[in-house]
Each structure stands twice: as C-alpha cells, then as structure tokens.
Short mmCIF file of C-alpha atoms and ligand atoms in Angstrom, two decimals:
data_model
loop_
_atom_site.label_atom_id
_atom_site.label_comp_id
_atom_site.label_asym_id
_atom_site.label_seq_id
_atom_site.Cartn_x
_atom_site.Cartn_y
_atom_site.Cartn_z
CA UNK A 1 17.86 10.44 -5.08
CA UNK A 2 14.05 9.18 -3.61
CA UNK A 3 11.47 6.99 -3.50
CA UNK A 4 8.47 6.09 -6.36
CA UNK A 5 4.93 5.14 -4.85
CA UNK A 6 3.83 2.35 -7.29
CA UNK A 7 -0.26 1.21 -6.75
CA UNK A 8 -3.44 1.38 -8.26
CA UNK A 9 -6.16 2.13 -4.98
CA UNK A 10 -5.95 5.74 -5.45
CA UNK A 11 -3.84 5.98 -2.41
CA UNK A 12 -0.33 7.73 -3.58
CA UNK A 13 -1.50 10.93 -1.87
CA UNK A 14 -2.34 9.59 1.27
CA UNK A 15 1.03 7.90 1.09
CA UNK A 16 2.79 10.27 -0.42
CA UNK A 17 1.32 12.91 2.52
CA UNK A 18 2.64 10.39 5.50
CA UNK A 19 6.07 10.69 4.02
CA UNK A 20 6.16 14.16 3.43
CA UNK A 21 4.91 14.65 6.98
CA UNK A 22 7.78 12.47 8.95
CA UNK A 23 10.67 12.55 6.24
CA UNK A 24 9.61 16.43 4.72
CA UNK A 25 13.40 15.89 3.04
CA UNK A 26 12.70 12.64 1.10
CA UNK A 27 11.65 13.97 -2.42
CA UNK A 28 8.51 11.34 -2.99
CA UNK A 29 6.78 10.78 -6.61
CA UNK A 30 3.87 9.23 -7.58
CA UNK A 31 4.45 6.39 -10.68
CA UNK A 32 2.13 8.33 -13.39
CA UNK A 33 3.24 11.73 -12.65
CA UNK A 34 7.25 12.64 -14.25
CA UNK A 35 10.05 11.44 -12.08
CA UNK A 36 13.65 11.11 -12.47
CA UNK A 37 14.18 7.13 -12.65
CA UNK A 38 17.63 7.71 -12.39
CA UNK A 39 17.14 9.00 -8.51
CA UNK A 40 15.02 6.76 -7.36
CA UNK A 41 16.10 4.17 -4.86
CA UNK A 42 13.46 2.93 -3.16
CA UNK A 43 9.99 2.07 -4.27
CA UNK A 44 7.13 1.55 -2.22
CA UNK A 45 4.46 -0.91 -3.41
CA UNK A 46 1.16 -2.42 -3.39
CA UNK A 47 -0.23 -4.69 -6.18
CA UNK A 48 1.92 -3.17 -8.87
CA UNK A 49 0.80 -3.00 -12.93
CA UNK A 50 3.22 -6.17 -14.70
CA UNK A 51 6.40 -4.66 -15.04
CA UNK A 52 6.33 -0.91 -13.60
CA UNK A 53 9.30 -1.85 -11.37
CA UNK A 54 12.03 -2.82 -14.16
CA UNK A 55 12.22 0.93 -15.97
CA UNK A 56 14.73 2.16 -12.38
CA UNK A 57 18.31 1.76 -13.16
CA UNK A 58 19.26 2.38 -8.94
CA UNK A 59 17.06 0.67 -7.80
CA UNK A 60 18.21 -0.60 -4.47
CA UNK A 61 15.13 -1.80 -2.52
CA UNK A 62 11.41 -2.60 -3.12
CA UNK A 63 9.27 -1.87 0.04
CA UNK A 64 5.48 -3.44 -0.06
CA UNK A 65 3.67 -1.72 1.74
CA UNK A 66 1.64 -4.19 3.63
CA UNK A 67 2.92 -7.70 5.16
CA UNK A 68 2.09 -9.55 2.19
CA UNK A 69 4.29 -9.60 -0.60
CA UNK A 70 2.88 -12.35 -2.66
CA UNK A 71 1.76 -9.96 -5.04
CA UNK A 72 5.37 -8.50 -5.77
CA UNK A 73 6.05 -12.44 -7.53
CA UNK A 74 3.75 -12.43 -9.63
CA UNK A 75 4.74 -9.85 -11.85
CA UNK A 76 7.35 -11.82 -14.68
CA UNK A 77 9.27 -8.20 -14.54
CA UNK A 78 10.19 -8.01 -10.89
CA UNK A 79 13.86 -6.95 -10.62
CA UNK A 80 14.66 -9.88 -8.82
CA UNK A 81 18.42 -8.85 -8.14
CA UNK A 82 16.68 -6.17 -5.60
CA UNK A 83 15.88 -6.71 -1.54
CA UNK A 84 12.51 -6.89 -0.88
CA UNK A 85 10.77 -5.62 2.11
CA UNK A 86 7.55 -5.99 4.21
CA UNK A 87 5.52 -4.49 7.20
CA UNK A 88 5.87 -5.64 10.30
CA UNK A 89 3.45 -3.35 12.51
CA UNK A 90 1.75 -3.03 15.55
CA UNK A 91 -1.74 -2.10 14.71
CA UNK A 92 -1.71 -4.64 11.83
CA UNK A 93 -1.20 -7.20 14.31
CA UNK A 94 -3.56 -6.22 16.59
CA UNK A 95 -6.28 -5.10 13.89
CA UNK A 96 -6.23 -9.40 12.62
CA UNK A 97 -6.28 -10.14 16.01
CA UNK A 98 -9.26 -8.52 16.79
CA UNK A 99 -10.97 -9.81 13.41
CA UNK A 100 -10.17 -12.81 14.14
CA UNK A 101 -11.45 -12.74 17.41
CA UNK A 102 -14.78 -11.55 16.63
CA UNK A 103 -15.52 -13.91 14.22
CA UNK A 104 -14.50 -16.98 16.82
CA UNK A 105 -16.55 -15.04 19.38
CA UNK A 106 -19.71 -15.41 16.63
CA UNK A 107 -19.30 -18.69 15.70
CA UNK A 108 -19.23 -19.19 19.73
CA UNK A 109 -22.14 -17.71 20.48
CA UNK A 110 -24.04 -18.83 17.12
CA UNK A 111 -24.60 -15.23 15.90
CA UNK A 112 -24.48 -15.92 12.35
CA UNK A 113 -27.24 -18.35 13.35
CA UNK A 114 -29.62 -15.51 14.89
CA UNK A 115 -28.79 -13.80 11.93
CA UNK A 116 -30.74 -15.76 9.47
CA UNK A 117 -33.16 -17.05 12.11
CA UNK A 118 -34.17 -13.65 12.35
CA UNK A 119 -34.10 -12.86 8.81
CA UNK A 120 -37.09 -15.81 8.95
CA UNK A 121 -38.97 -14.55 12.32
CA UNK A 122 -37.39 -17.50 13.34
CA UNK A 123 -37.32 -17.59 18.00
CA UNK A 124 -35.42 -20.82 18.74
CA UNK A 125 -32.76 -20.62 21.24
CA UNK A 126 -29.79 -23.31 20.67
CA UNK A 127 -26.74 -24.28 23.05
CA UNK A 128 -23.84 -21.97 22.89
CA UNK A 129 -20.25 -23.32 23.43
CA UNK A 130 -17.80 -21.80 25.87
CA UNK A 131 -14.27 -20.21 25.70
CA UNK A 132 -13.07 -23.71 27.02
CA UNK A 133 -14.89 -25.58 24.71
CA UNK A 134 -13.00 -24.20 22.32
CA UNK A 135 -9.62 -25.65 20.48
CA UNK A 136 -8.48 -22.78 17.84
CA UNK A 137 -5.41 -23.96 15.41
CA UNK A 138 -3.53 -20.74 14.02
CA UNK A 139 -1.79 -21.51 10.84
CA UNK A 140 1.21 -19.81 10.79
CA UNK A 141 3.26 -18.13 14.03
CA UNK A 142 4.70 -14.87 12.46
CA UNK A 143 4.15 -11.63 13.47
CA UNK A 144 0.15 -11.51 13.05
CA UNK A 145 -0.69 -15.42 13.97
CA UNK A 146 1.83 -14.86 17.51
CA UNK A 147 -0.68 -11.73 18.26
CA UNK A 148 -3.90 -13.48 17.72
CA UNK A 149 -1.92 -16.51 19.48
CA UNK A 150 -0.90 -14.87 22.68
CA UNK A 151 -4.83 -12.85 22.48
CA UNK A 152 -6.44 -16.40 22.81
CA UNK A 153 -4.71 -17.70 25.23
CA UNK A 154 -5.27 -14.50 26.95
CA UNK A 155 -9.38 -15.28 26.84
CA UNK A 156 -9.38 -18.79 27.97
CA UNK A 157 -8.76 -20.53 24.84
CA UNK A 158 -7.22 -23.92 24.13
CA UNK A 159 -4.55 -22.43 21.44
CA UNK A 160 -1.99 -24.06 19.13
CA UNK A 161 -0.43 -23.05 16.43
CA UNK A 162 1.61 -24.48 13.45
CA UNK A 163 4.43 -23.21 11.62
CA UNK A 164 7.60 -23.92 9.55
CA UNK A 165 9.83 -23.91 12.69
CA UNK A 166 9.50 -24.33 16.15
CA UNK A 167 8.00 -21.49 18.33
CA UNK A 168 7.71 -21.07 22.17
CA UNK A 169 5.00 -19.01 22.62
CA UNK A 170 3.51 -19.44 25.96
CA UNK A 171 0.37 -21.00 26.41
CA UNK A 172 0.76 -22.13 22.91
CA UNK A 173 1.55 -26.09 21.74
CA UNK A 174 3.04 -25.59 18.41
CA UNK A 175 3.51 -28.16 16.05
CA UNK A 176 5.77 -27.49 12.90
CA UNK A 177 5.98 -29.04 9.28
CA UNK A 178 4.37 -31.70 7.43
CA UNK A 179 4.98 -34.82 9.92
CA UNK A 180 3.13 -32.40 12.52
CA UNK A 181 0.52 -30.91 10.72
CA UNK A 182 -2.14 -34.46 11.23
CA UNK A 183 -1.83 -33.87 14.58
CA UNK A 184 -2.40 -30.48 14.92
CA UNK A 185 -5.49 -30.69 12.59
CA UNK A 186 -6.95 -33.73 14.56
CA UNK A 187 -7.71 -31.53 17.36
CA UNK A 188 -8.34 -27.99 15.63
CA UNK A 189 -12.18 -27.11 16.02
CA UNK A 190 -11.34 -23.56 14.49
CA UNK A 191 -9.03 -23.27 11.63
CA UNK A 192 -7.22 -19.70 11.38
CA UNK A 193 -5.00 -19.37 8.07
CA UNK A 194 -2.16 -16.75 8.75
CA UNK A 195 0.15 -18.22 6.08
CA UNK A 196 2.31 -15.95 3.92
CA UNK A 197 1.27 -17.15 0.17
CA UNK A 198 4.05 -18.94 -1.46
CA UNK A 199 4.81 -21.78 -3.48
CA UNK A 200 4.37 -24.31 -0.38
CA UNK A 201 1.55 -22.55 0.45
CA UNK A 202 -0.52 -22.04 -2.70
CA UNK A 203 -3.60 -24.55 -1.97
CA UNK A 204 -2.69 -25.46 0.68
CA UNK A 205 -6.40 -25.08 2.41
CA UNK A 206 -7.83 -28.37 0.56
CA UNK A 207 -9.67 -31.11 0.91
CA UNK A 208 -6.65 -33.45 1.69
CA UNK A 209 -6.63 -30.60 4.84
CA UNK A 210 -10.07 -30.62 5.79
CA UNK A 211 -10.79 -34.68 6.06
CA UNK A 212 -7.93 -34.51 8.94
CA UNK A 213 -10.26 -31.97 10.99
CA UNK A 214 -13.08 -32.87 12.79
CA UNK A 215 -16.21 -33.14 11.99
CA UNK A 216 -17.94 -29.19 12.58
CA UNK A 217 -15.03 -28.00 12.39
CA UNK A 218 -15.16 -24.35 11.20
CA UNK A 219 -12.27 -22.23 8.70
CA UNK A 220 -11.19 -18.82 9.21
CA UNK A 221 -9.04 -17.84 5.95
CA UNK A 222 -7.68 -14.34 6.68
CA UNK A 223 -4.23 -14.97 4.74
CA UNK A 224 -4.86 -14.99 0.93
CA UNK A 225 -7.14 -16.54 -1.83
CA UNK A 226 -4.58 -18.50 -3.32
CA UNK A 227 -4.45 -20.22 0.00
CA UNK A 228 -7.85 -21.95 -0.19
CA UNK A 229 -9.20 -24.48 -3.50
CA UNK A 230 -12.61 -22.62 -3.21
CA UNK A 231 -14.48 -25.77 -5.19
CA UNK A 232 -12.77 -28.26 -2.06
CA UNK A 233 -14.65 -25.57 0.17
CA UNK A 234 -17.37 -25.72 -1.28
CA UNK A 235 -17.63 -29.32 -1.23
CA UNK A 236 -16.66 -29.88 2.39
CA UNK A 237 -19.02 -27.54 3.37
CA UNK A 238 -22.09 -29.23 1.30
CA UNK A 239 -21.72 -32.56 2.76
CA UNK A 240 -21.55 -31.24 5.97
CA UNK A 241 -17.94 -32.03 7.12
CA UNK A 242 -17.33 -28.11 7.79
CA UNK A 243 -19.89 -26.17 9.36
CA UNK A 244 -18.85 -22.39 8.22
CA UNK A 245 -15.75 -21.04 6.31
CA UNK A 246 -15.15 -17.23 7.79
CA UNK A 247 -13.44 -15.73 3.89
CA UNK A 248 -11.70 -12.21 3.65
CA UNK A 249 -9.27 -13.28 0.79
CA UNK A 250 -10.04 -14.71 -2.35
CA UNK A 251 -8.84 -15.77 -5.53
CA UNK A 252 -10.20 -12.69 -8.02
CA UNK A 253 -11.07 -9.37 -5.77
CA UNK A 254 -13.79 -7.65 -5.81
CA UNK A 255 -14.63 -11.25 -5.77
CA UNK A 256 -17.07 -11.73 -8.76
CA UNK A 257 -20.84 -11.13 -8.22
CA UNK A 258 -21.94 -15.14 -9.80
CA UNK A 259 -19.18 -16.51 -7.66
CA UNK A 260 -20.93 -19.04 -4.76
CA UNK A 261 -19.43 -18.29 -2.37
CA UNK A 262 -21.78 -14.93 -2.21
CA UNK A 263 -25.06 -16.71 -1.59
CA UNK A 264 -23.93 -19.54 -0.27
CA UNK A 265 -25.42 -19.87 3.58
CA UNK A 266 -22.49 -20.83 5.33
CA UNK A 267 -19.47 -18.34 3.96
CA UNK A 268 -19.45 -15.10 5.87
CA UNK A 269 -17.58 -12.91 3.74
CA UNK A 270 -15.86 -9.86 4.37
CA UNK A 271 -13.83 -7.64 1.89
CA UNK A 272 -10.40 -8.03 2.24
CA UNK A 273 -10.16 -5.42 4.92
CA UNK A 274 -9.27 -7.43 8.02
CA UNK A 275 -6.58 -5.51 8.87
CA UNK A 276 -4.95 -2.42 6.79
CA UNK A 277 -1.22 -1.07 7.15
CA UNK A 278 -2.08 2.34 8.53
CA UNK A 279 -0.50 4.97 7.01
CA UNK A 280 1.56 6.71 9.92
CA UNK A 281 1.97 3.90 11.68
CA UNK A 282 3.99 2.10 9.07
CA UNK A 283 5.86 4.99 7.38
CA UNK A 284 8.31 5.43 10.07
CA UNK A 285 9.67 1.95 9.41
CA UNK A 286 9.91 2.91 5.45
CA UNK A 287 11.46 6.08 6.66
CA UNK A 288 14.05 4.14 8.67
CA UNK A 289 14.60 1.59 5.90
CA UNK A 290 15.46 4.66 4.17
CA UNK A 291 17.98 6.07 5.73
CA UNK A 292 19.46 2.57 6.43
CA UNK A 293 19.49 2.27 2.61
CA UNK A 294 21.57 5.45 1.89
CA UNK A 295 23.63 4.36 4.91
CA UNK A 296 24.61 0.97 3.38
CA UNK A 297 22.94 -0.51 6.54
CA UNK A 298 21.19 -3.89 7.24
CA UNK A 299 17.45 -3.34 6.43
CA UNK A 300 14.49 -3.82 8.27
CA UNK A 301 11.77 -6.52 7.90
CA UNK A 302 13.97 -8.34 4.70
CA UNK A 303 12.24 -11.15 2.99
CA UNK A 304 13.66 -14.43 2.44
CA UNK A 305 14.91 -14.85 -1.50
CA UNK A 306 14.14 -18.36 -1.04
CA UNK A 307 11.19 -19.06 1.22
CA UNK A 308 9.91 -15.43 -0.24
CA UNK A 309 8.59 -14.42 2.64
P1 NDP B 401 5.05 -13.90 9.05
O1 NDP B 401 5.96 -14.06 7.61
O2 NDP B 401 5.35 -12.94 10.42
O3 NDP B 401 4.98 -15.26 9.27
C1 NDP B 401 4.67 -16.25 8.63
C2 NDP B 401 4.46 -17.56 9.35
O4 NDP B 401 3.84 -18.88 8.38
C3 NDP B 401 5.26 -18.57 10.05
O5 NDP B 401 5.22 -18.37 11.50
C4 NDP B 401 6.05 -19.66 9.02
O6 NDP B 401 6.77 -20.49 9.83
C5 NDP B 401 4.98 -19.45 8.56
N1 NDP B 401 4.74 -20.16 7.42
C6 NDP B 401 5.47 -19.62 6.24
N2 NDP B 401 5.36 -21.23 5.78
C7 NDP B 401 4.84 -21.80 6.14
C8 NDP B 401 4.84 -23.31 5.40
N3 NDP B 401 5.21 -23.86 4.15
N4 NDP B 401 4.52 -24.17 6.45
C9 NDP B 401 4.24 -23.79 7.54
N5 NDP B 401 4.47 -22.68 8.23
C10 NDP B 401 4.97 -21.78 7.32
O7 NDP B 401 3.91 -13.36 8.17
P2 NDP B 401 2.52 -12.05 8.74
O8 NDP B 401 2.20 -13.37 10.51
O9 NDP B 401 2.99 -10.95 9.18
O10 NDP B 401 1.61 -12.56 8.17
C11 NDP B 401 1.22 -13.62 7.56
C12 NDP B 401 -0.06 -12.93 5.52
O11 NDP B 401 -1.15 -12.61 6.75
C13 NDP B 401 0.40 -12.33 4.96
O12 NDP B 401 1.30 -13.31 4.07
C14 NDP B 401 -0.61 -11.98 4.49
O13 NDP B 401 -0.74 -12.37 3.43
C15 NDP B 401 -1.93 -12.31 5.15
N6 NDP B 401 -2.31 -10.74 5.45
C16 NDP B 401 -3.47 -10.44 5.17
C17 NDP B 401 -4.31 -9.18 5.98
C18 NDP B 401 -5.62 -8.91 5.49
O14 NDP B 401 -6.43 -8.02 5.60
N7 NDP B 401 -6.45 -10.29 5.57
C19 NDP B 401 -3.32 -8.18 5.98
C20 NDP B 401 -2.15 -8.78 6.57
C21 NDP B 401 -1.56 -9.70 6.34
P3 NDP B 401 8.34 -19.80 10.55
O15 NDP B 401 8.24 -18.73 11.37
O16 NDP B 401 8.90 -21.06 10.90
O17 NDP B 401 8.86 -19.10 9.43
#
C-alpha cells in the first residue's frame, strides 16, 4: 500500500522527502517512476495531467496538496467515486493574510502611485487614507478569509464578509447569499476575493458586481483567475469606476506576455504566490489522513461532493 505524488511543477522530490521524513514506513512514488498501481491507496496531487488519476484500481483518496481543488474537476477522467481532501493549514492562512494586508497597506499609503512618480522624477505628495477610513469586504470567510478578517479587525479596519452560510466572527459584519450581496458590496471599498472556484463562483467578479461597489473601489483577487472576467475588469478600470486591481491568479498561468494586464497602470500583478503550501507544515495532515484511510476512520478536510469545495 502507498501514496503516489502527481504534479508537474518539479516538486515531486520535495514532497517525497517530506513524506519520508514524517512517515518513513509509507511507500511513496512519483507518478512517472515505475510503481505498483494496484498498491496505491492515496494520490497526493497538484494540477495533474489529464487522465493520470484513472489508472489506480485501489485508490481510496485524492488529496489536493493545496487549499484549492478546482483543478481536479477540470480533468474529465477524474474518478468521481473517490473522496477528495484538501489542505487547511495555519501557515497557508497566515501567509495569505500577510500578502493581502501588504496590498491593502500599499493602497492606503499610495505606494504604487509613488513608484510611478519616482520613475517619472515627480515629487508630489498626495493625501493618504487611514485605517479608520477603510472598509474591507472579503468574499469567502473560510479557512483563509477568516484569518484575514481577524487580522484586519486587529489592525482596526472596518471589516465585512460575504459567504455561503452565516459566519459569526468578532468585529466582522456578516452577509450571506445572493440576497445580501448588494448590501455587502455597497459599502466595500477594497474587495478581496477568497472564494473557491466552483460552478457557482466562476466569473463572479464581473461588471454587474463591480457596478455595485462604490466609485473608486479596489479589487484584490487572490483566489482563482476563473473568478474574474478580465474584460469587465479592464473596462471598469478604464472608465474610472474602479481605482486598481491587485491580481495573484489568472485564467492562464503564467499569464501570456501579450495580455493587457501586464502593462496596465492600474493592475498590480504577483505570480500566483500569495500563499504556498509548505511541505513540512502540510505533510503531517496528509500522513494523518493516510493513517485514517488505512484504519477506516473519517478523513480530515474532506471536500463536499455537491459543493465542490
Ligand atoms: P474554504 O473552503 O475554507 O472557504 C470558502 C469560503 O467561500 C466559505 O466561507 C464559503 O462559504 C464561501 N463560498 C463558497 N462558495 C460560495 C458561494 N457560491 N457564495 C458565497 N460564498 C461562497 O476555502 P479556503 O479559505 O481554504 O480557500 C479559498 C480559496 O483560496 C481556495 O479555494 C483557493 O482557490 C484560493 N487560494 C489561493 C492561493 C494563492 O496563492 N493565490 C493559496 C491558497 C488558496 P461557506 O462557509 O458557507 O461554505
């Protein structure tokens, strides 16, 4: 019995080493090496090649090595009867929160603006905003959104969140479902997307939603490129309704060099690195789930078959 690691980003050995360190008794294979397919119980996966999960007759768990699982459902040959798990990790959440807060503070103190002025030799102080002036709206109050919300509250921001079910987080005004979305958007000055990418959330960041934000709002998308309708964002930035967008994720990654985001003065890009699974932090929960699998116990962090997150 054992685990197969399936990923194409050159990190198979890194995960293998971490698994060996934490659980030397579990046989672990990279998917490209010779391995006994009938002995594989768990696949540890990130952006698998299409069809690569289909050839394991005794597979009992597909474990995403990140928080997101949307990439799994893109595979038409994904075995549909097998439980899927995902990562819920303290460092993943903290790193994401730090990234988003860095972006918010940069907006607050006009740092992107001054970088441009510097390039043009311009010395021109402009009024800054204070924490008390800002309402941050977080779409998605899950493992990541909740940590961000708590951190922002700690700094003194006005924080509100929108999610599928009602959340009771101290200091955070909660909104749920489509019926409360408009009210949530109306008072959000910086909108952070931390939703999972599902059929219900694909393309959610579109003109109709942007129009409900106050003029001058900022967008931060650190969830998935599929949430955003790129053309709608560009139109809203160009007509002045939105002030800026900080993007970490894209429809195609790396983003093609001719995409208008690269050179747009109001778009600030990072290369899908807001928060990355740390092998040493994440592997213990993978090992624990393998143990649970072998002893027939309930798996941790199981993805809902119906909700797809
Ligand atoms: P969770 O599953 O813990 O939380 C998801 C949240 O979104 C929940 O509050 C959920 O509501 C809400 N939600 C889901 N669907 C809807 C909907 N249709 N309408 C309203 N609310 C909805 O996810 P995580 O916080 O762990 O991660 C969020 C996403 O962040 C990941 O799926 C991934 O795509 C992205 N990510 C990006 C990274 C990066 O580096 N850029 C790194 C890690 C993750 P409810 O609570 O009611 O279920």
